[in-house]
C-alpha positions as MATLAB code, in Angstrom:
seq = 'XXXXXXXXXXXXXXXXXXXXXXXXXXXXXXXXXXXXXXXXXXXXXXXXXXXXXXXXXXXXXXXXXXXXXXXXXXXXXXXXXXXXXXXXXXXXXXXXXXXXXXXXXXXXXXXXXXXXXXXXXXXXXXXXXXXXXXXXXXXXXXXXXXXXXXXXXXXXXXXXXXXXXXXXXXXXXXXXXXXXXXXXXXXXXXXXXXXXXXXXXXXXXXXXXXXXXXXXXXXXXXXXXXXXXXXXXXXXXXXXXXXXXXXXXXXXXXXXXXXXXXXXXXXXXXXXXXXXXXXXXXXXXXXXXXXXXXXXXXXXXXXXXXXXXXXXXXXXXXXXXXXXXXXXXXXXXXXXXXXXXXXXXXXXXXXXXXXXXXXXXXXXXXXXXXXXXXXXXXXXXXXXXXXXXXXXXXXXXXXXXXXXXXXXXXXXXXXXXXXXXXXXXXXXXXXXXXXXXXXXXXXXXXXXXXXXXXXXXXXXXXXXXXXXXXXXXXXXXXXXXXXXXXXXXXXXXXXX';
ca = [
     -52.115    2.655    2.839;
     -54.685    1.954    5.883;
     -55.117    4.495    7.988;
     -55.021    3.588   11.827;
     -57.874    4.700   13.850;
     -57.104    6.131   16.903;
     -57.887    5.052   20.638;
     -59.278    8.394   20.927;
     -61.502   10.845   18.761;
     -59.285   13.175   16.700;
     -61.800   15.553   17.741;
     -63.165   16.198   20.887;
     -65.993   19.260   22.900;
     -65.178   21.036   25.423;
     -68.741   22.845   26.216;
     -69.546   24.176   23.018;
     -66.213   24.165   21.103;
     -64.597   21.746   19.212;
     -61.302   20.763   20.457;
     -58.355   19.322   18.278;
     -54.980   17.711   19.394;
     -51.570   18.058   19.252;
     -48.188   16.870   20.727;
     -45.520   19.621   21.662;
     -41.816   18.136   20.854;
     -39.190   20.540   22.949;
     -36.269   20.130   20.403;
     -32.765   21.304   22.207;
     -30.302   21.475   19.154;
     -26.717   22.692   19.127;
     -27.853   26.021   17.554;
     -31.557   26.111   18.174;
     -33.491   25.173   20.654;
     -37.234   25.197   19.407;
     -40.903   24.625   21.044;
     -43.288   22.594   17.924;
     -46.405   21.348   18.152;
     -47.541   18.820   15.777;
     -51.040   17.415   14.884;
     -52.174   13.482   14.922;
     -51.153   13.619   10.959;
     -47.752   14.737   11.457;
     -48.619   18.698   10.470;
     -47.050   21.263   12.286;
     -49.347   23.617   13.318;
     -46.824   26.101   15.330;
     -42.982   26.489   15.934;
     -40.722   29.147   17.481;
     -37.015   28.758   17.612;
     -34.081   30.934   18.763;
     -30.621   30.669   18.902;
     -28.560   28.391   21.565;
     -25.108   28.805   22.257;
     -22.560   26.830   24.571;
     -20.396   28.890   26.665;
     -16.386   28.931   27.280;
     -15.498   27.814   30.598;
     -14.626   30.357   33.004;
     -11.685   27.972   34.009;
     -10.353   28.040   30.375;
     -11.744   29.986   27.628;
     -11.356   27.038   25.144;
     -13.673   24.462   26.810;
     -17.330   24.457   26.387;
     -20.131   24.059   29.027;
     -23.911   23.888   27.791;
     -26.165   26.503   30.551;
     -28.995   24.254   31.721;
     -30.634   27.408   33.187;
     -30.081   29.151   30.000;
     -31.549   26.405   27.880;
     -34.602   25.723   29.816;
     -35.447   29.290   29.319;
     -34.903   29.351   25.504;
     -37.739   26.462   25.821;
     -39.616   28.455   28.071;
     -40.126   30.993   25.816;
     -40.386   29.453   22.517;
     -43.401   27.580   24.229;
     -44.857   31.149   25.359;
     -44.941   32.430   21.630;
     -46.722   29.138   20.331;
     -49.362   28.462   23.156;
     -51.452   31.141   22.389;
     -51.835   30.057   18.791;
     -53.063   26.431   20.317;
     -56.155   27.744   22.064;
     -58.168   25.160   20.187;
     -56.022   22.202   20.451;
     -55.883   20.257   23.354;
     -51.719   19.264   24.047;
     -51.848   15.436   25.096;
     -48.279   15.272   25.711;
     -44.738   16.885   25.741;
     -41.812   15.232   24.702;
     -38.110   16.368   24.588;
     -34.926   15.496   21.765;
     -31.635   16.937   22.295;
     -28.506   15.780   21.018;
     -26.663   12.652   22.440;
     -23.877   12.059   25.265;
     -24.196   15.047   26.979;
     -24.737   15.483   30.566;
     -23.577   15.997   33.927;
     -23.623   14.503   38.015;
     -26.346   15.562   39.526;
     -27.432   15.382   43.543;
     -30.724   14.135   44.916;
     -32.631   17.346   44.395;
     -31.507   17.458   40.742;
     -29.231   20.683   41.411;
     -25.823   20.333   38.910;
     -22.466   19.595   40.612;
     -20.672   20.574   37.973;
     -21.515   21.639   34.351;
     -22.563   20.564   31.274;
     -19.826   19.418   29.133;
     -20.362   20.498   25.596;
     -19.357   18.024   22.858;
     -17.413   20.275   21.490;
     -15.323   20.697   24.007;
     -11.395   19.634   23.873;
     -10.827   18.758   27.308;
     -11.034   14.857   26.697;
      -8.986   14.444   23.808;
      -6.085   13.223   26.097;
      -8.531   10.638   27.716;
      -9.309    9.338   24.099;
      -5.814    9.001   23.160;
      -4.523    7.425   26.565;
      -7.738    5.250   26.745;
      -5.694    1.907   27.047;
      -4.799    2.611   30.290;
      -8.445    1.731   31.226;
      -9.475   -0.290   28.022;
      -8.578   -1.148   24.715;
     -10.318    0.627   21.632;
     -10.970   -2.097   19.864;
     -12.486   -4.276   22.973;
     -14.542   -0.516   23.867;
     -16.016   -0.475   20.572;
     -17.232   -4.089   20.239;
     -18.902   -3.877   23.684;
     -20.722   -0.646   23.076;
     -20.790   -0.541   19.397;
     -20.033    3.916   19.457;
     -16.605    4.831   17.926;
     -14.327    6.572   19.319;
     -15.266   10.187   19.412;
     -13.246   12.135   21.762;
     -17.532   13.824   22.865;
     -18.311   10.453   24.445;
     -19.733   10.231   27.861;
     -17.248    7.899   29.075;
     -14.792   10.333   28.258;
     -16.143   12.846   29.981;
     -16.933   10.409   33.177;
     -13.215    9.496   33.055;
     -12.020   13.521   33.040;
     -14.248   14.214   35.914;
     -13.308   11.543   37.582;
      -9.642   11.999   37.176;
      -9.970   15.757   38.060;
     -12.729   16.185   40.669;
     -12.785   12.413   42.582;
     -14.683   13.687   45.163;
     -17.546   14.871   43.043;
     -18.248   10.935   42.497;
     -19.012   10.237   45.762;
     -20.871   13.327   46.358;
     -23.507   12.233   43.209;
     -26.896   11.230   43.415;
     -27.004   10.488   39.741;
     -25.665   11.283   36.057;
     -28.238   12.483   34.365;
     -28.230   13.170   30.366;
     -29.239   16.593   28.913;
     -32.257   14.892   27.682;
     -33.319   13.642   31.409;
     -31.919   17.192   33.072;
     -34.732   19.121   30.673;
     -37.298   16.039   32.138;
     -36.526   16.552   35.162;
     -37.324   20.055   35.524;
     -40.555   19.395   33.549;
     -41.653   16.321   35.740;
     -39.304   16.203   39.230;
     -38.548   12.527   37.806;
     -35.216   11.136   37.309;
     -34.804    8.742   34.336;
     -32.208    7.509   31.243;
     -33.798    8.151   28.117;
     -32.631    4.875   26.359;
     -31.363    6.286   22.789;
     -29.102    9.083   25.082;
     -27.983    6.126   26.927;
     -26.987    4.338   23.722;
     -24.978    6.876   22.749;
     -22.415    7.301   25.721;
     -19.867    3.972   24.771;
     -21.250    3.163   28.150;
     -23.907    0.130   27.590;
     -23.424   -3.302   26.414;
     -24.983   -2.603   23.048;
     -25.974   -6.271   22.765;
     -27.596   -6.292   26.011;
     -29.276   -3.497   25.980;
     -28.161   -2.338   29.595;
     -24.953   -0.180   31.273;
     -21.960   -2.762   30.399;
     -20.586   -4.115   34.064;
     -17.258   -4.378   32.529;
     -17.055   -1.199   30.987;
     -18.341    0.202   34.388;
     -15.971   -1.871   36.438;
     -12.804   -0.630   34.542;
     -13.356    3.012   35.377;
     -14.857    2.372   38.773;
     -18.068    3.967   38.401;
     -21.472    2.277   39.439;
     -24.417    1.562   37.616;
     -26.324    3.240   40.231;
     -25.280    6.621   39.069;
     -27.610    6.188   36.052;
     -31.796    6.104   36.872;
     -33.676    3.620   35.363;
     -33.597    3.228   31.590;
     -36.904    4.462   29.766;
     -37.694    3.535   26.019;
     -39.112    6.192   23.461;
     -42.568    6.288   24.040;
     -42.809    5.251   27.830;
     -44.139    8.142   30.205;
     -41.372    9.578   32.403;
     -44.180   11.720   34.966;
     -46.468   14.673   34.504;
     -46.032   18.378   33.771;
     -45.062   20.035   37.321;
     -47.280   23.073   38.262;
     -44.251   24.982   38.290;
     -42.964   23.284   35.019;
     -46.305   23.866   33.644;
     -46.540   28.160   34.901;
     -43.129   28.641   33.036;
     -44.150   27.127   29.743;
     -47.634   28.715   29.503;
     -49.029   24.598   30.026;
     -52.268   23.401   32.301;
     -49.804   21.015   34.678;
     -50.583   17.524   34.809;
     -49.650   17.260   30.917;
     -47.643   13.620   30.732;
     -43.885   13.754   29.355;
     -43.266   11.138   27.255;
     -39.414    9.640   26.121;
     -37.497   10.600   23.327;
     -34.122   11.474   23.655;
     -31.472   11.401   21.047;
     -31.902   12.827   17.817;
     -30.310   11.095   15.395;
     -32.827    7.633   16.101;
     -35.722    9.777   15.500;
     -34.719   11.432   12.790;
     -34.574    7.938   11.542;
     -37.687    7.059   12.787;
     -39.360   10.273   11.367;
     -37.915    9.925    8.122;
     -40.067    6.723    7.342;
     -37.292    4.731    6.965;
     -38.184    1.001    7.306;
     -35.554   -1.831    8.625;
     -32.983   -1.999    6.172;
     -33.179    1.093    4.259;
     -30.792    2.874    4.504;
     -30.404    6.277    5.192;
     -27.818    8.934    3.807;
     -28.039   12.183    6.108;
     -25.939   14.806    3.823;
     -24.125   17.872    5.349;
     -21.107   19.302    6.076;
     -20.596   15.491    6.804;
     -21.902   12.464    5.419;
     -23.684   10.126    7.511;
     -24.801    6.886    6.371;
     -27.121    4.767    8.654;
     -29.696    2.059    8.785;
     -32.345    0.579   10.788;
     -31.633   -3.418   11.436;
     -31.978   -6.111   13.888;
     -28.562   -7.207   13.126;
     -24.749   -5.651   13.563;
     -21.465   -7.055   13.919;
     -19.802   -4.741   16.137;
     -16.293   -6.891   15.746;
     -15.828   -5.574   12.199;
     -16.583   -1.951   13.202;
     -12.868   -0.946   14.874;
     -11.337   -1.900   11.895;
     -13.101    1.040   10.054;
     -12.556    4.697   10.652;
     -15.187    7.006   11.733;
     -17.812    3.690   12.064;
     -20.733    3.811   15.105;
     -23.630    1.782   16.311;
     -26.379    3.362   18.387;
     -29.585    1.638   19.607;
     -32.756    2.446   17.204;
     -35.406    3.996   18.633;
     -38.013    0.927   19.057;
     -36.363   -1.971   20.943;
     -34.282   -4.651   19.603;
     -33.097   -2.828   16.727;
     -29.672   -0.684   16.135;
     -28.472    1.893   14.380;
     -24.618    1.047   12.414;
     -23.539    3.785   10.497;
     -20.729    5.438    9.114;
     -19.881    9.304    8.868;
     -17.286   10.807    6.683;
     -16.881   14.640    5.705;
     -18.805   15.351    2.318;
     -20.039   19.195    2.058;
     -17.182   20.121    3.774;
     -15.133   19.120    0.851;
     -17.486   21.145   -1.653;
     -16.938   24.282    0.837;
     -13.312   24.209    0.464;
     -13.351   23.868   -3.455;
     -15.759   26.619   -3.040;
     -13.590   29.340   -1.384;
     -10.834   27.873   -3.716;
     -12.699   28.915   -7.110;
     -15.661   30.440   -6.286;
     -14.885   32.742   -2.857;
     -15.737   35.996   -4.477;
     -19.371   34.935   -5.380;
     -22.080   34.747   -2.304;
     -22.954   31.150   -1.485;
     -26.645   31.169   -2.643;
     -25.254   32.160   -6.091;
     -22.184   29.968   -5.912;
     -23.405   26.550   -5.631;
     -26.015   27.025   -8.790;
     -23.317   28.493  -10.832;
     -20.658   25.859   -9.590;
     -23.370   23.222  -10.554;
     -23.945   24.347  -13.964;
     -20.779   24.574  -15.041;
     -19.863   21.066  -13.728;
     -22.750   19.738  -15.925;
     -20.685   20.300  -18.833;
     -18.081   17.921  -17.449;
     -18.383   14.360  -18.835;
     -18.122   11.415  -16.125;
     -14.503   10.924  -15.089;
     -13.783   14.753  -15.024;
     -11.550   14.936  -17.749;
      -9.006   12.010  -15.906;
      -9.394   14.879  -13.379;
      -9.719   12.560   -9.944;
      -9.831   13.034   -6.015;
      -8.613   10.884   -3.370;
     -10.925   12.337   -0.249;
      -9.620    9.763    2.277;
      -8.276   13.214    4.603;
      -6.912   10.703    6.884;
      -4.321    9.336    5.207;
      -1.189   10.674    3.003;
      -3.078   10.069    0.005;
      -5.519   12.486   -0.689;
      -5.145   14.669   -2.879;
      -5.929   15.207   -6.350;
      -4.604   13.102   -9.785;
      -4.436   14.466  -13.523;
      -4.577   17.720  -13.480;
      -3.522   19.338  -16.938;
      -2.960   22.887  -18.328;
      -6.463   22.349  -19.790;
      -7.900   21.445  -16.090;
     -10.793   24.222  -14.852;
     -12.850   24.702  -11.385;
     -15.382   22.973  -13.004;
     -13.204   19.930  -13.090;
     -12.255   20.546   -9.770;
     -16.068   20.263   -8.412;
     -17.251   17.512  -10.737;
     -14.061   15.156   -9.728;
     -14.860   15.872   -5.910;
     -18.691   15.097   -6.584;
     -17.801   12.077   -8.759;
     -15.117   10.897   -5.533;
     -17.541   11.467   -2.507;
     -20.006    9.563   -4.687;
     -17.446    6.462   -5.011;
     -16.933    7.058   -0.922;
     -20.620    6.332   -0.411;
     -20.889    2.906   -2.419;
     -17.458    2.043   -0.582;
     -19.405    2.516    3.012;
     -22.696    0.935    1.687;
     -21.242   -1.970    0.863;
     -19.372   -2.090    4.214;
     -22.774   -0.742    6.238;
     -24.272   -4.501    4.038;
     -21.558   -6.666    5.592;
     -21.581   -5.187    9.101;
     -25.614   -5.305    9.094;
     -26.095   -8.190    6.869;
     -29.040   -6.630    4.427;
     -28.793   -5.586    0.546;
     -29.967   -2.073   -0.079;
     -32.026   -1.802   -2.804;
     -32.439    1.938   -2.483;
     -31.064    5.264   -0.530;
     -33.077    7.396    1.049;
     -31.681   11.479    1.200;
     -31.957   13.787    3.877;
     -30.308   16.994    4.557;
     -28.867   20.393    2.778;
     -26.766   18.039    0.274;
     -30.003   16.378   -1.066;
     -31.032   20.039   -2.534;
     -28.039   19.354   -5.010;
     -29.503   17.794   -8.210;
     -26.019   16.923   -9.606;
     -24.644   15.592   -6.646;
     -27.817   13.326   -6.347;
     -28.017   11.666   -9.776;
     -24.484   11.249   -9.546;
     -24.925    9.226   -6.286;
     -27.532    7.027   -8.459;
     -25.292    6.016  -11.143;
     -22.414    5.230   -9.408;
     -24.610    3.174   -6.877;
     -26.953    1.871   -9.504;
     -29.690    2.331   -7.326;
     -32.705    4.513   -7.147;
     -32.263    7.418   -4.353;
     -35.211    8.841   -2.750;
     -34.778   12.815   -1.508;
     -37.118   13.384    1.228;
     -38.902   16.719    0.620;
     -39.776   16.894    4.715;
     -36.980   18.854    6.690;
     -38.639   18.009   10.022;
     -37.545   14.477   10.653;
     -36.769   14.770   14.351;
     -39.966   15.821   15.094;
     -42.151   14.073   13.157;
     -40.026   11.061   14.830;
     -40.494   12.005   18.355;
     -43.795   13.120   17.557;
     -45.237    9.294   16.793;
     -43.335    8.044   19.642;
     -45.351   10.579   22.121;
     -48.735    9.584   20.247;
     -48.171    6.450   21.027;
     -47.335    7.005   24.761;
     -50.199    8.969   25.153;
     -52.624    6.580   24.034;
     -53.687    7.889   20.841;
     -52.244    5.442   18.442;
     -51.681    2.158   19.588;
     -47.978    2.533   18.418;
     -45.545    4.805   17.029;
     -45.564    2.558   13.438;
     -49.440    3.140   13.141;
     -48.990    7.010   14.271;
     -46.226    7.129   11.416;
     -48.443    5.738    8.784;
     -50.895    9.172    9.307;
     -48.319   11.326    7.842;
     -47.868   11.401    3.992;
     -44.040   11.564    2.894;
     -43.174   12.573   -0.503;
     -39.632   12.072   -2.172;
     -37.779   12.917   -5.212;
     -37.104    9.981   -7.405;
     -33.550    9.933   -9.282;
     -33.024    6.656  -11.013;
     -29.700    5.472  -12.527;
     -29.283    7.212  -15.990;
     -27.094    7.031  -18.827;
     -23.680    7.460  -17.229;
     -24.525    4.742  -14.671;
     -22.352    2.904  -16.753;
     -19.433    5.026  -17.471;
     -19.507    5.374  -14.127;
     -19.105    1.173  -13.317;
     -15.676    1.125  -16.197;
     -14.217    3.798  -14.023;
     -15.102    2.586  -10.447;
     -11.789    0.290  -10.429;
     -10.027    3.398  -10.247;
     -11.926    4.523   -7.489;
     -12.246    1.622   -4.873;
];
């Protein structure tokens, strides 16, 4: 691989000491919020993290509001613990990911007039399911390519404006979590592009906020500051931005945004590669210049976002995977810790031969057929956990081949990330009922890393986030299709 050479000197004096560089990535996450600073290679040289929490809603104890103020502290002081151990580097840019469709109306001096939503708040599930008063589903999904999660911004545009009209008139601007956090660091107001993507707000095709979509719920395309693309400078560090987080001001804030895209991105995934993120939930994306967002209504729990760099997407399907494991788990196993659990569960289902016995699981929890199919008096747990790693397994090569037709590529390999990947079963498994090689990604820090080349790039260093990405080494676990690849073909009829 050729290395790129950057616009600037890695190294640089200052007097009579030698100065490195770094990028600081303010990651907001769900349950952490963390400060990391990350070197030209993609190394990280510091991190802090500490817990983040949403809060109930004084109003009713089972909604969910994200504190801003709260938030931008937790930053604040994650950044405090990790500055002093950067007295040699010199930070050439900040850059902020949160997660997606969050965010509130804002006035013109940026103070919040009302709060943060969380996604995990209920409140707009009756929006969702009375939606075709405004739009249809189906016409929704085509136009912005998200599915219809009952977190989406346009749900949450729709409740406020149902319940607080006036509010509407009153705002200066929406602004997503993502652009809140930049503009306290900067006084700028601006649409990180990926957040954007993710609100079933924008004409996916078009790149833009969808007229018609806007037009239906009477809300102007005004409300939303100018879009900025992952790697474009939003301003520079305030002084007062700059005193709370321990920072010389002046310090340019780059564009990130959402997550998920630079997770992507930092993963080294190339354009049509697909990527399998495994959790509690499976979800299965890819990086392509082509989607058919026609086909997606017609299939539960599909998506499209944009990808990070423009003219790309991001189609992808989720469906719950771990979760399944869990709940076989406290079936069987709920008297053993976790950390032992999963080993011992694993080693005993290595004994199972493919097919489990005739032992089979229909995990399709939407509909009235899942369940499981030939259990015997001779049936044990370790049946139980093979079958359910054998039937998430046949899930996957359903949605790959429907993630081929709706992006129009042919995988020739998977690429692993998350806490399912650690499971060596569960991953050779995946190989021989795909037949393909999977590739386990031994680097946790995807987001990151991601954002990370993106800010490089803005900065100046690297002349773009691709040649910033080729600095950093990634190293996977191979698992190639073995011998039960195909046992596992003769019994896939009775899967799919």
């Amino acid at each position: 691989m050729l290395l790129a050479v950057p616009i600037v000197p890695p190294l640089s004096m200052t007097g009579d000491r030698m100065t490195q560089n770094a990028i600081l990535v303010l990651d907001c996450g769900a349950t952490n919020v963390r400060a990391i600073a990350i070197d030209p290679q993609g190394n990280v040289i510091a991190k802090e993290s500490t817990l983040n929490t949403s809060e109930p809603d004084k109003t009713n104890p089972d909604w969910h509001l994200w504190p801003l103020d709260a938030i931008l502290g937790r930053l604040a002081s994650c950044c405090r613990v990790i500055i002093p151990k950067l007295s040699g580097y010199k930070i050439h840019a900040v850059t902020v990911t949160t997660f997606g469709v969050d965010g509130t109306l804002v006035n013109a001096k940026g103070d919040l007039l009302y709060p943060i939503i969380s996604w995990k708040c209920p409140r707009t599930i009756p929006i969702v399911e009375n939606i075709a008063r405004y739009f249809s589903a189906e016409k929704l999904q085509t136009i912005s390519g998200v599915g219809q999660f009952n977190f989406n911004t346009l749900y949450k545009l729709i409740w406020l404006k149902e319940n607080y009209p006036t509010l509407l008139n009153q705002a200066h601007a929406w602004l997503f979590i993502s652009s809140l956090i930049n503009y306290r660091l900067t006084g700028v107001m601006s649409t990180d592009r990926t957040m954007a993507g993710t609100s079933q707000l924008l004409n996916i095709h078009h790149d833009q906020f969808s007229e018609e979509i806007l037009d239906t719920i009477s809300i102007s395309a005004y409300l939303f500051p100018k879009l900025v693309s992952a790697g474009e400078p939003i301003g520079n560090l305030t002084p007062a931005a700059a005193r709370k987080l321990n920072l010389p001001s002046g310090i340019p804030v780059i564009s990130s945004g959402h997550d998920t895209q630079f997770a992507l991105f930092g993963s080294g995934a190339d354009l049509n590669q697909p990527i399998l993120s495994s959790g509690t939930w499976e979800i299965l994306m890819v990086r392509t210049p082509h989607v058919n967002t026609h086909i997606l209504p017609h299939y539960v729990g599909s998506t499209c976002e944009l990808d990070a760099r423009k003219g790309l997407f991001n189609p992808g399907l989720q469906w719950l995977a771990s979760g399944v494991l869990e709940w076989i788990r406290q079936l069987f196993w709920k008297d053993i810790p976790p950390s032992e659990a999963y080993p011992q569960m694993i080693h005993e289902a290595l004994s199972v031969p493919p097919g489990s016995n005739n032992l089979s699981m229909n995990c399709h929890l939407l509909t009235s057929k899942a369940g499981w199919c030939g259990i015997t008096l001779n049936t044990e747990r370790r049946h139980f956990y093979r079958a359910a790693l054998e039937a998430l397994g046949y899930q996957l090569k359903q949605n790959l081949s429907l993630l081929e037709k709706i992006s129009r590529f042919h995988a020739k390999e998977l690429v692993l990330v998350g806490g399912g990947s650690r499971n060596h079963l569960w991953n050779q498994i995946k190989a021989d009922i795909l037949n393909l090689p999977i590739k386990v990604l031994n680097e946790t820090e995807t987001t990151v890393l991601g954002a990370s080349f993106f800010a490089w790039s803005g900065a100046g260093y690297y002349e773009s986030s691709e040649k910033a990405r080729e600095q950093f080494a990634y190293h996977y676990e191979l698992y190639t299709p073995g011998e039960h690849q195909a046992a596992y073909d003769s019994l896939a009829q009775d899967f799919i």
